[in-house]
mmCIF file of C-alpha atoms in Angstrom:
data_model
loop_
_atom_site.group_PDB
_atom_site.id
_atom_site.type_symbol
_atom_site.label_atom_id
_atom_site.label_comp_id
_atom_site.label_asym_id
_atom_site.label_seq_id
_atom_site.Cartn_x
_atom_site.Cartn_y
_atom_site.Cartn_z
ATOM 1 C CA MET A 1 -33.732 50.560 112.694
ATOM 2 C CA GLY A 2 -33.037 54.382 113.271
ATOM 3 C CA ALA A 3 -30.240 55.400 115.649
ATOM 4 C CA LEU A 4 -33.021 56.805 118.076
ATOM 5 C CA SER A 5 -35.685 54.132 117.758
ATOM 6 C CA GLY A 6 -37.584 53.712 120.947
ATOM 7 C CA LEU A 7 -36.798 57.456 121.785
ATOM 8 C CA LEU A 8 -40.251 59.291 122.540
ATOM 9 C CA VAL A 9 -39.795 63.015 122.121
ATOM 10 C CA ALA A 10 -42.715 65.405 123.361
ATOM 11 C CA ASP A 11 -42.540 68.694 121.096
ATOM 12 C CA PHE A 12 -44.186 71.554 122.626
ATOM 13 C CA SER A 13 -42.466 73.870 120.307
ATOM 14 C CA ARG A 14 -43.485 75.927 117.435
ATOM 15 C CA VAL A 15 -42.388 78.492 114.841
ATOM 16 C CA LEU A 16 -39.257 77.161 113.692
ATOM 17 C CA ALA A 17 -36.100 76.494 115.677
ATOM 18 C CA GLY A 18 -38.002 73.644 118.002
ATOM 19 C CA PRO A 19 -39.682 71.602 115.114
ATOM 20 C CA TYR A 20 -36.397 71.778 113.149
ATOM 21 C CA ALA A 21 -34.752 69.975 116.127
ATOM 22 C CA THR A 22 -37.422 67.503 116.451
ATOM 23 C CA MET A 23 -37.721 66.753 112.786
ATOM 24 C CA LEU A 24 -33.830 65.861 112.816
ATOM 25 C CA LEU A 25 -34.387 63.613 115.764
ATOM 26 C CA ALA A 26 -37.601 61.751 114.175
ATOM 27 C CA ASP A 27 -35.690 61.466 110.954
ATOM 28 C CA LEU A 28 -33.115 59.525 113.048
ATOM 29 C CA GLY A 29 -35.872 57.152 114.279
ATOM 30 C CA ALA A 30 -37.537 59.066 117.192
ATOM 31 C CA GLU A 31 -40.879 58.838 118.104
ATOM 32 C CA VAL A 32 -41.970 62.681 118.042
ATOM 33 C CA VAL A 33 -45.384 63.723 119.528
ATOM 34 C CA LYS A 34 -46.163 67.489 118.452
ATOM 35 C CA VAL A 35 -48.338 68.950 121.066
ATOM 36 C CA GLU A 36 -50.270 71.878 119.262
ATOM 37 C CA ARG A 37 -52.807 74.619 120.099
ATOM 38 C CA PRO A 38 -56.579 73.285 119.215
ATOM 39 C CA GLY A 39 -57.724 75.512 116.256
ATOM 40 C CA ALA A 40 -54.702 77.129 115.064
ATOM 41 C CA GLY A 41 -51.893 74.571 115.882
ATOM 42 C CA ASP A 42 -48.249 75.524 114.862
ATOM 43 C CA ASP A 43 -47.995 79.201 113.855
ATOM 44 C CA THR A 44 -46.241 77.750 110.746
ATOM 45 C CA ARG A 45 -49.355 76.239 109.498
ATOM 46 C CA ALA A 46 -50.654 79.701 108.679
ATOM 47 C CA TRP A 47 -47.293 80.946 107.028
ATOM 48 C CA GLY A 48 -48.320 80.605 103.440
ATOM 49 C CA PRO A 49 -48.276 81.167 100.243
ATOM 50 C CA PRO A 50 -46.773 79.018 99.119
ATOM 51 C CA TYR A 51 -48.784 75.888 99.690
ATOM 52 C CA GLY A 52 -48.365 72.187 99.049
ATOM 53 C CA PRO A 53 -50.293 70.064 97.053
ATOM 54 C CA GLY A 54 -52.761 69.442 100.039
ATOM 55 C CA GLY A 55 -53.134 73.159 100.587
ATOM 56 C CA GLU A 56 -50.725 73.042 103.525
ATOM 57 C CA ALA A 57 -48.187 76.018 104.048
ATOM 58 C CA THR A 58 -44.925 74.675 102.995
ATOM 59 C CA TYR A 59 -43.121 76.439 105.783
ATOM 60 C CA PHE A 60 -44.763 73.846 108.050
ATOM 61 C CA LEU A 61 -44.360 70.866 105.642
ATOM 62 C CA GLY A 62 -40.518 71.662 105.724
ATOM 63 C CA VAL A 63 -40.040 70.858 109.305
ATOM 64 C CA ASN A 64 -42.514 68.388 110.644
ATOM 65 C CA ARG A 65 -42.248 65.104 108.669
ATOM 66 C CA ASN A 66 -42.291 61.769 110.976
ATOM 67 C CA LYS A 67 -44.104 63.313 113.605
ATOM 68 C CA ARG A 68 -47.754 62.824 115.176
ATOM 69 C CA SER A 69 -49.978 65.446 116.502
ATOM 70 C CA ILE A 70 -52.057 66.024 119.385
ATOM 71 C CA ALA A 71 -54.190 69.188 119.882
ATOM 72 C CA LEU A 72 -53.964 70.138 123.645
ATOM 73 C CA ASP A 73 -55.071 73.267 125.766
ATOM 74 C CA LEU A 74 -52.453 73.151 127.878
ATOM 75 C CA ARG A 75 -54.720 74.879 130.621
ATOM 76 C CA ALA A 76 -57.547 72.527 130.315
ATOM 77 C CA ASP A 77 -55.544 69.370 129.160
ATOM 78 C CA VAL A 78 -52.556 70.059 131.621
ATOM 79 C CA GLU A 79 -52.918 66.416 133.138
ATOM 80 C CA VAL A 80 -52.597 64.774 129.437
ATOM 81 C CA ALA A 81 -49.362 66.964 128.943
ATOM 82 C CA ARG A 82 -48.075 65.923 132.171
ATOM 83 C CA ALA A 83 -48.800 62.166 131.511
ATOM 84 C CA LEU A 84 -47.049 62.586 128.224
ATOM 85 C CA ALA A 85 -44.024 64.159 129.868
ATOM 86 C CA ALA A 86 -43.786 61.398 132.590
ATOM 87 C CA ARG A 87 -43.769 59.078 129.580
ATOM 88 C CA ALA A 88 -41.012 61.083 127.331
ATOM 89 C CA ASP A 89 -37.523 60.719 127.119
ATOM 90 C CA VAL A 90 -37.269 64.169 125.681
ATOM 91 C CA LEU A 91 -39.547 67.290 125.946
ATOM 92 C CA VAL A 92 -38.779 70.313 123.636
ATOM 93 C CA GLU A 93 -40.195 73.744 124.294
ATOM 94 C CA ASN A 94 -40.066 77.188 123.066
ATOM 95 C CA PHE A 95 -42.545 79.086 125.205
ATOM 96 C CA ARG A 96 -41.334 82.418 126.812
ATOM 97 C CA PRO A 97 -39.378 81.610 130.129
ATOM 98 C CA GLY A 98 -41.843 80.996 132.986
ATOM 99 C CA THR A 99 -44.656 79.845 130.879
ATOM 100 C CA MET A 100 -44.049 76.117 131.581
ATOM 101 C CA ASP A 101 -43.404 76.735 135.289
ATOM 102 C CA ARG A 102 -46.805 78.592 135.536
ATOM 103 C CA LEU A 103 -48.695 75.609 133.684
ATOM 104 C CA GLY A 104 -47.005 72.968 136.029
ATOM 105 C CA LEU A 105 -44.798 71.681 133.007
ATOM 106 C CA GLY A 106 -41.471 73.154 134.113
ATOM 107 C CA TYR A 107 -38.261 71.239 134.388
ATOM 108 C CA ASP A 108 -38.131 71.191 138.332
ATOM 109 C CA ALA A 109 -41.902 69.972 138.294
ATOM 110 C CA LEU A 110 -41.477 67.424 135.546
ATOM 111 C CA ARG A 111 -38.345 65.907 136.974
ATOM 112 C CA GLU A 112 -40.346 64.684 140.004
ATOM 113 C CA LEU A 113 -42.533 62.727 137.566
ATOM 114 C CA ASN A 114 -39.707 61.530 135.295
ATOM 115 C CA PRO A 115 -35.964 61.930 136.647
ATOM 116 C CA GLY A 116 -34.395 60.756 133.455
ATOM 117 C CA LEU A 117 -36.255 63.317 131.424
ATOM 118 C CA ILE A 118 -34.399 65.574 129.085
ATOM 119 C CA HIS A 119 -36.067 69.099 129.013
ATOM 120 C CA CYS A 120 -34.885 71.282 126.372
ATOM 121 C CA SER A 121 -35.648 74.928 126.208
ATOM 122 C CA ILE A 122 -35.407 77.225 123.414
ATOM 123 C CA THR A 123 -35.566 80.912 124.118
ATOM 124 C CA GLY A 124 -34.782 84.085 122.159
ATOM 125 C CA PHE A 125 -32.507 85.729 124.633
ATOM 126 C CA GLY A 126 -32.188 83.591 127.645
ATOM 127 C CA SER A 127 -34.162 82.959 130.830
ATOM 128 C CA GLY A 128 -32.508 86.037 132.925
ATOM 129 C CA ALA A 129 -32.827 89.537 132.083
ATOM 130 C CA GLY A 130 -33.672 88.863 128.456
ATOM 131 C CA ALA A 131 -36.908 86.258 129.271
ATOM 132 C CA GLY A 132 -39.530 88.896 128.211
ATOM 133 C CA LEU A 133 -38.087 89.829 124.794
ATOM 134 C CA PRO A 134 -39.807 88.151 121.760
ATOM 135 C CA GLY A 135 -37.900 85.282 120.363
ATOM 136 C CA TYR A 136 -38.322 86.030 116.219
ATOM 137 C CA ASP A 137 -35.379 85.167 113.893
ATOM 138 C CA LEU A 138 -35.605 88.488 112.420
ATOM 139 C CA ILE A 139 -35.194 90.305 115.526
ATOM 140 C CA ALA A 140 -32.121 88.056 116.566
ATOM 141 C CA GLN A 141 -30.619 88.839 113.014
ATOM 142 C CA ALA A 142 -30.983 92.475 113.785
ATOM 143 C CA VAL A 143 -29.734 92.738 117.449
ATOM 144 C CA GLY A 144 -27.122 89.871 117.248
ATOM 145 C CA GLY A 145 -24.873 91.637 114.704
ATOM 146 C CA LEU A 146 -25.979 89.400 111.712
ATOM 147 C CA MET A 147 -27.351 92.177 109.605
ATOM 148 C CA SER A 148 -24.656 94.735 110.288
ATOM 149 C CA VAL A 149 -22.350 92.183 108.448
ATOM 150 C CA THR A 150 -24.681 91.306 105.592
ATOM 151 C CA GLY A 151 -25.409 93.379 102.541
ATOM 152 C CA GLU A 152 -23.355 96.173 100.858
ATOM 153 C CA PRO A 153 -20.892 98.346 102.888
ATOM 154 C CA ASP A 154 -22.934 101.553 102.081
ATOM 155 C CA GLY A 155 -26.746 99.963 102.422
ATOM 156 C CA PRO A 156 -28.766 99.133 105.272
ATOM 157 C CA GLY A 157 -28.350 96.115 107.343
ATOM 158 C CA THR A 158 -29.621 93.067 105.530
ATOM 159 C CA LYS A 159 -31.238 89.987 106.939
ATOM 160 C CA ALA A 160 -30.103 86.513 105.404
ATOM 161 C CA GLY A 161 -32.464 85.125 102.937
ATOM 162 C CA VAL A 162 -33.767 82.182 105.371
ATOM 163 C CA ALA A 163 -34.219 82.031 109.187
ATOM 164 C CA LEU A 164 -30.837 81.117 109.643
ATOM 165 C CA VAL A 165 -30.823 81.759 113.318
ATOM 166 C CA ASP A 166 -33.800 79.633 114.014
ATOM 167 C CA VAL A 167 -32.156 76.839 111.963
ATOM 168 C CA ILE A 168 -28.659 77.236 113.874
ATOM 169 C CA THR A 169 -30.610 77.158 116.895
ATOM 170 C CA GLY A 170 -32.477 73.845 115.991
ATOM 171 C CA LEU A 171 -29.088 72.343 115.355
ATOM 172 C CA HIS A 172 -27.628 73.380 118.825
ATOM 173 C CA ALA A 173 -30.645 72.258 120.438
ATOM 174 C CA ALA A 174 -30.519 68.549 118.847
ATOM 175 C CA LEU A 175 -26.867 68.604 119.557
ATOM 176 C CA GLY A 176 -27.489 69.466 123.452
ATOM 177 C CA ILE A 177 -30.172 67.153 123.499
ATOM 178 C CA LEU A 178 -27.852 64.268 122.181
ATOM 179 C CA ALA A 179 -25.213 65.263 124.579
ATOM 180 C CA ALA A 180 -27.906 65.064 127.369
ATOM 181 C CA LEU A 181 -28.913 61.546 126.166
ATOM 182 C CA ARG A 182 -25.341 60.332 126.390
ATOM 183 C CA HIS A 183 -24.887 61.558 130.074
ATOM 184 C CA ARG A 184 -28.351 59.639 130.747
ATOM 185 C CA ASP A 185 -27.283 56.432 129.365
ATOM 186 C CA ARG A 186 -24.147 56.291 131.674
ATOM 187 C CA THR A 187 -25.999 57.869 134.706
ATOM 188 C CA GLY A 188 -29.887 57.455 134.502
ATOM 189 C CA GLU A 189 -29.945 61.315 135.052
ATOM 190 C CA GLY A 190 -31.762 63.783 132.849
ATOM 191 C CA GLN A 191 -31.108 67.274 132.633
ATOM 192 C CA HIS A 192 -32.196 70.569 131.603
ATOM 193 C CA VAL A 193 -30.876 71.775 128.112
ATOM 194 C CA GLU A 194 -31.054 75.562 127.305
ATOM 195 C CA VAL A 195 -30.176 77.232 123.921
ATOM 196 C CA SER A 196 -31.101 80.661 122.900
ATOM 197 C CA LEU A 197 -31.245 82.365 119.400
ATOM 198 C CA LEU A 198 -28.773 85.081 120.504
ATOM 199 C CA SER A 199 -26.091 82.865 121.829
ATOM 200 C CA SER A 200 -26.372 80.230 119.070
ATOM 201 C CA LEU A 201 -26.023 83.526 116.314
ATOM 202 C CA LEU A 202 -22.876 84.754 118.228
ATOM 203 C CA SER A 203 -21.633 81.430 117.981
ATOM 204 C CA ALA A 204 -22.280 80.925 114.626
ATOM 205 C CA LEU A 205 -20.598 84.175 113.510
ATOM 206 C CA THR A 206 -17.355 82.530 113.759
ATOM 207 C CA ASN A 207 -14.743 84.592 112.182
ATOM 208 C CA HIS A 208 -16.613 87.932 112.900
ATOM 209 C CA ALA A 209 -17.329 87.195 116.625
ATOM 210 C CA SER A 210 -13.742 86.094 116.971
ATOM 211 C CA ALA A 211 -12.463 89.273 115.958
ATOM 212 C CA TYR A 212 -14.454 91.223 118.073
ATOM 213 C CA ALA A 213 -13.843 88.836 121.280
ATOM 214 C CA ALA A 214 -10.008 88.493 120.619
ATOM 215 C CA ALA A 215 -8.966 91.787 118.942
ATOM 216 C CA GLY A 216 -11.866 94.094 119.609
ATOM 217 C CA VAL A 217 -12.482 94.473 116.001
ATOM 218 C CA VAL A 218 -15.914 95.358 114.945
ATOM 219 C CA PRO A 219 -16.464 93.863 111.404
ATOM 220 C CA ARG A 220 -18.830 95.668 108.892
ATOM 221 C CA ALA A 221 -20.872 94.375 105.993
ATOM 222 C CA MET A 222 -18.675 94.015 102.847
ATOM 223 C CA GLY A 223 -21.083 92.741 100.244
ATOM 224 C CA ASN A 224 -19.844 89.395 98.857
ATOM 225 C CA ARG A 225 -16.037 90.091 99.818
ATOM 226 C CA HIS A 226 -14.334 88.195 102.692
ATOM 227 C CA PRO A 227 -12.849 90.560 105.481
ATOM 228 C CA SER A 228 -9.532 88.273 105.528
ATOM 229 C CA ILE A 229 -9.256 86.268 101.933
ATOM 230 C CA VAL A 230 -8.402 87.708 98.824
ATOM 231 C CA PRO A 231 -9.735 86.653 96.206
ATOM 232 C CA TYR A 232 -12.767 85.396 97.751
ATOM 233 C CA GLU A 233 -15.830 87.065 96.223
ATOM 234 C CA VAL A 234 -18.166 87.300 93.149
ATOM 235 C CA PHE A 235 -16.281 88.370 89.949
ATOM 236 C CA GLU A 236 -17.491 89.401 86.547
ATOM 237 C CA THR A 237 -17.179 87.209 83.368
ATOM 238 C CA ALA A 238 -18.559 87.690 79.648
ATOM 239 C CA ASP A 239 -22.187 86.877 80.674
ATOM 240 C CA ARG A 240 -22.660 86.261 84.478
ATOM 241 C CA PRO A 241 -21.340 86.393 87.990
ATOM 242 C CA LEU A 242 -18.924 83.862 88.909
ATOM 243 C CA VAL A 243 -17.788 82.977 92.687
ATOM 244 C CA ILE A 244 -14.048 82.246 93.240
ATOM 245 C CA ALA A 245 -12.709 81.120 96.604
ATOM 246 C CA ALA A 246 -8.740 80.931 96.325
ATOM 247 C CA GLY A 247 -8.158 80.471 99.907
ATOM 248 C CA ASN A 248 -4.463 80.144 99.892
ATOM 249 C CA ASP A 249 -1.391 80.998 98.146
ATOM 250 C CA ARG A 250 -1.236 77.655 95.907
ATOM 251 C CA LEU A 251 -4.932 78.272 94.494
ATOM 252 C CA PHE A 252 -4.097 81.604 93.830
ATOM 253 C CA GLN A 253 -1.200 80.872 91.890
ATOM 254 C CA ALA A 254 -3.488 77.961 90.127
ATOM 255 C CA LEU A 255 -6.057 80.704 89.041
ATOM 256 C CA CYS A 256 -3.698 83.142 88.011
ATOM 257 C CA GLU A 257 -2.054 80.291 85.556
ATOM 258 C CA THR A 258 -5.646 79.215 84.408
ATOM 259 C CA LEU A 259 -6.441 83.000 83.634
ATOM 260 C CA GLY A 260 -3.405 83.466 81.632
ATOM 261 C CA ARG A 261 -2.242 86.109 84.140
ATOM 262 C CA GLN A 262 1.156 84.199 85.476
ATOM 263 C CA ASP A 263 2.310 87.745 86.169
ATOM 264 C CA LEU A 264 0.167 88.465 89.056
ATOM 265 C CA ALA A 265 1.154 85.089 90.753
ATOM 266 C CA GLU A 266 4.824 86.499 90.409
ATOM 267 C CA ASP A 267 4.032 90.030 91.579
ATOM 268 C CA ALA A 268 5.662 90.429 95.252
ATOM 269 C CA ARG A 269 2.441 92.566 96.322
ATOM 270 C CA TYR A 270 0.328 89.374 95.701
ATOM 271 C CA ALA A 271 2.608 86.699 97.069
ATOM 272 C CA THR A 272 0.834 86.375 100.302
ATOM 273 C CA ASN A 273 -2.695 86.775 101.489
ATOM 274 C CA ALA A 274 -2.169 89.327 103.803
ATOM 275 C CA GLY A 275 -0.575 91.324 100.757
ATOM 276 C CA ARG A 276 -3.590 90.594 98.472
ATOM 277 C CA VAL A 277 -6.002 91.640 101.303
ATOM 278 C CA ALA A 278 -3.788 95.234 101.535
ATOM 279 C CA THR A 279 -4.148 95.540 97.555
ATOM 280 C CA ARG A 280 -7.672 93.969 97.337
ATOM 281 C CA GLU A 281 -8.939 96.510 94.936
ATOM 282 C CA LYS A 282 -6.287 96.623 92.331
ATOM 283 C CA LEU A 283 -6.002 92.822 92.199
ATOM 284 C CA VAL A 284 -9.507 92.399 91.906
ATOM 285 C CA ALA A 285 -9.662 95.064 88.944
ATOM 286 C CA GLU A 286 -7.010 92.923 87.256
ATOM 287 C CA LEU A 287 -8.623 89.457 87.956
ATOM 288 C CA ASN A 288 -12.190 91.036 86.632
ATOM 289 C CA ALA A 289 -10.407 92.118 83.354
ATOM 290 C CA ALA A 290 -9.058 88.754 82.646
ATOM 291 C CA LEU A 291 -12.444 86.795 83.764
ATOM 292 C CA ARG A 292 -14.353 89.085 81.519
ATOM 293 C CA GLU A 293 -12.801 87.379 78.353
ATOM 294 C CA ARG A 294 -14.868 84.163 78.776
ATOM 295 C CA PRO A 295 -18.460 83.127 79.961
ATOM 296 C CA ALA A 296 -18.921 81.587 83.316
ATOM 297 C CA ASP A 297 -19.586 78.191 82.348
ATOM 298 C CA GLU A 298 -16.388 77.854 80.516
ATOM 299 C CA TRP A 299 -14.356 79.439 83.321
ATOM 300 C CA PHE A 300 -16.063 76.964 85.733
ATOM 301 C CA GLU A 301 -14.995 73.872 83.618
ATOM 302 C CA LEU A 302 -11.291 75.229 83.314
ATOM 303 C CA LEU A 303 -10.865 76.434 86.829
ATOM 304 C CA THR A 304 -12.533 73.405 88.431
ATOM 305 C CA ALA A 305 -10.053 71.123 86.055
ATOM 306 C CA ALA A 306 -7.111 73.282 87.822
ATOM 307 C CA GLY A 307 -8.560 72.689 91.510
ATOM 308 C CA VAL A 308 -9.699 76.171 91.846
ATOM 309 C CA PRO A 309 -13.082 76.263 93.950
ATOM 310 C CA CYS A 310 -15.434 78.315 91.900
ATOM 311 C CA GLY A 311 -19.169 78.347 90.989
ATOM 312 C CA PRO A 312 -22.043 80.039 89.461
ATOM 313 C CA ILE A 313 -24.847 81.890 91.637
ATOM 314 C CA ASN A 314 -27.683 79.338 91.236
ATOM 315 C CA ASP A 315 -31.302 79.921 92.015
ATOM 316 C CA LEU A 316 -32.983 76.913 93.948
ATOM 317 C CA ALA A 317 -33.951 74.842 91.063
ATOM 318 C CA ALA A 318 -30.373 74.914 89.877
ATOM 319 C CA ALA A 319 -29.219 74.158 93.244
ATOM 320 C CA PHE A 320 -31.425 70.958 93.534
ATOM 321 C CA ALA A 321 -30.435 70.051 90.096
ATOM 322 C CA LEU A 322 -26.471 70.004 90.983
ATOM 323 C CA ALA A 323 -26.918 68.085 94.163
ATOM 324 C CA ASP A 324 -28.906 65.758 92.301
ATOM 325 C CA ASP A 325 -26.379 65.453 89.460
ATOM 326 C CA LEU A 326 -23.687 64.740 92.294
ATOM 327 C CA GLY A 327 -25.623 61.938 93.420
ATOM 328 C CA LEU A 328 -26.613 63.554 96.601
ATOM 329 C CA GLU A 329 -30.188 62.768 96.445
ATOM 330 C CA PRO A 330 -31.465 66.184 97.907
ATOM 331 C CA ALA A 331 -35.068 65.376 97.827
ATOM 332 C CA VAL A 332 -37.548 62.741 98.776
ATOM 333 C CA GLU A 333 -41.363 62.512 98.429
ATOM 334 C CA LEU A 334 -43.297 61.365 101.288
ATOM 335 C CA GLY A 335 -47.079 60.914 101.224
ATOM 336 C CA GLY A 336 -47.256 62.995 98.055
ATOM 337 C CA VAL A 337 -45.239 65.882 99.269
ATOM 338 C CA GLY A 338 -41.938 66.839 98.025
ATOM 339 C CA GLN A 339 -39.335 67.007 101.215
ATOM 340 C CA VAL A 340 -35.673 68.163 101.315
ATOM 341 C CA ALA A 341 -33.932 65.103 102.607
ATOM 342 C CA ASN A 342 -31.962 64.949 105.747
ATOM 343 C CA PRO A 343 -27.961 65.661 105.080
ATOM 344 C CA ILE A 344 -26.759 63.425 107.201
ATOM 345 C CA ARG A 345 -25.609 59.926 106.079
ATOM 346 C CA LEU A 346 -25.183 56.993 108.460
ATOM 347 C CA SER A 347 -23.749 53.587 107.413
ATOM 348 C CA ALA A 348 -25.779 51.664 109.642
ATOM 349 C CA THR A 349 -28.543 53.817 110.764
ATOM 350 C CA SER A 350 -29.447 55.939 107.967
ATOM 351 C CA PRO A 351 -32.475 58.736 108.471
ATOM 352 C CA SER A 352 -35.757 57.484 107.441
ATOM 353 C CA TYR A 353 -39.041 58.801 106.037
ATOM 354 C CA ARG A 354 -42.120 57.281 107.589
ATOM 355 C CA ARG A 355 -44.773 59.476 107.848
ATOM 356 C CA PRO A 356 -45.665 62.970 105.896
ATOM 357 C CA PRO A 357 -46.351 66.147 108.053
ATOM 358 C CA PRO A 358 -49.429 65.575 110.370
ATOM 359 C CA ALA A 359 -52.747 67.228 110.064
ATOM 360 C CA LEU A 360 -53.577 69.182 113.297
ATOM 361 C CA GLY A 361 -54.597 66.609 115.918
ATOM 362 C CA GLN A 362 -54.716 63.538 113.846
ATOM 363 C CA ASP A 363 -52.873 61.420 116.345
ATOM 364 C CA ASP A 364 -54.945 62.155 119.486
ATOM 365 C CA ALA A 365 -56.437 58.790 119.897
ATOM 366 C CA TRP A 366 -53.031 57.083 119.348
ATOM 367 C CA VAL A 367 -51.368 59.255 122.006
ATOM 368 C CA ARG A 368 -54.185 59.075 124.740
ATOM 369 C CA GLU A 369 -54.000 55.100 124.130
ATOM 370 C CA ILE A 370 -50.179 54.827 124.619
ATOM 371 C CA LEU A 371 -50.928 57.269 127.673
ATOM 372 C CA GLY A 372 -53.287 54.893 129.146
ATOM 373 C CA PRO A 373 -56.478 55.709 131.526
#
């Protein structure tokens, strides 16, 4: 029995942040009804290649398992949409602010039908002055500062390799929904939850955002280096790169001992992290010289045995293989489609995999039946 069994979620969202949030809820047992446009459906249905074994875009397959699909024209079928919202515990949407209000599906209108409804709106830049700005991950990465701290110091701004802001926003949305449900459990009262790509990104920039908010420091791209910790970056070995993250003095000493460079650990210039940051270039050159004497896999074994965090730069095939070797069970198969497993482990109400991503409108009859005449 899932932790959210019996919860009905009406998912009006598309692209990525909303579908990702609702898939997390679905994995935990919620019954999610995905409301899609007739004909085209969710935007990510067309975001290929690559495609899965049935010809579906893998982008869509990655965020829509455990859901049902109904195709609705929200202008012509608004009463069906309202009936679904009246029955639902949670409604998630990521239309531009004002769109749901114009359709008669805004929070104020729906809470008259369903006072306990949790209505989650996912926007790009809020519902105020930024309401008209398009909410795409790439735009948020650019204007939200992420691209300014990603990439090489002398290069152009670089986006993260995945739609990271969408995923982070989806996580914030799911967390907000769960908090609102806890409040409803106590009071019976629903509420409006709003998250935006920009605010979620600024929160997720953690140390960089704090550097600016607390000290007025504007961070810049440093490639694979950390602005506040040394050694914490990519190093050279005899054959391929190796990441080392010696985040405190004890780990730095263990690193030096393993490399046969105890003299570096005893050097007063490198005794503290602040000193190592100040002398970064010289210290990194010394470490690289020592690391070039052996291949990456050998250093990985030696340093790991010494307790020094490190690892090679894997591609996704190697990353999945590592997770599998560690017993993390990173993938599942659902209806003949490979899926990335939900990372949450619960001792009593584990995530479940009940239904492959739906074809467009495949559950129209089921949804209309539960809504009644």
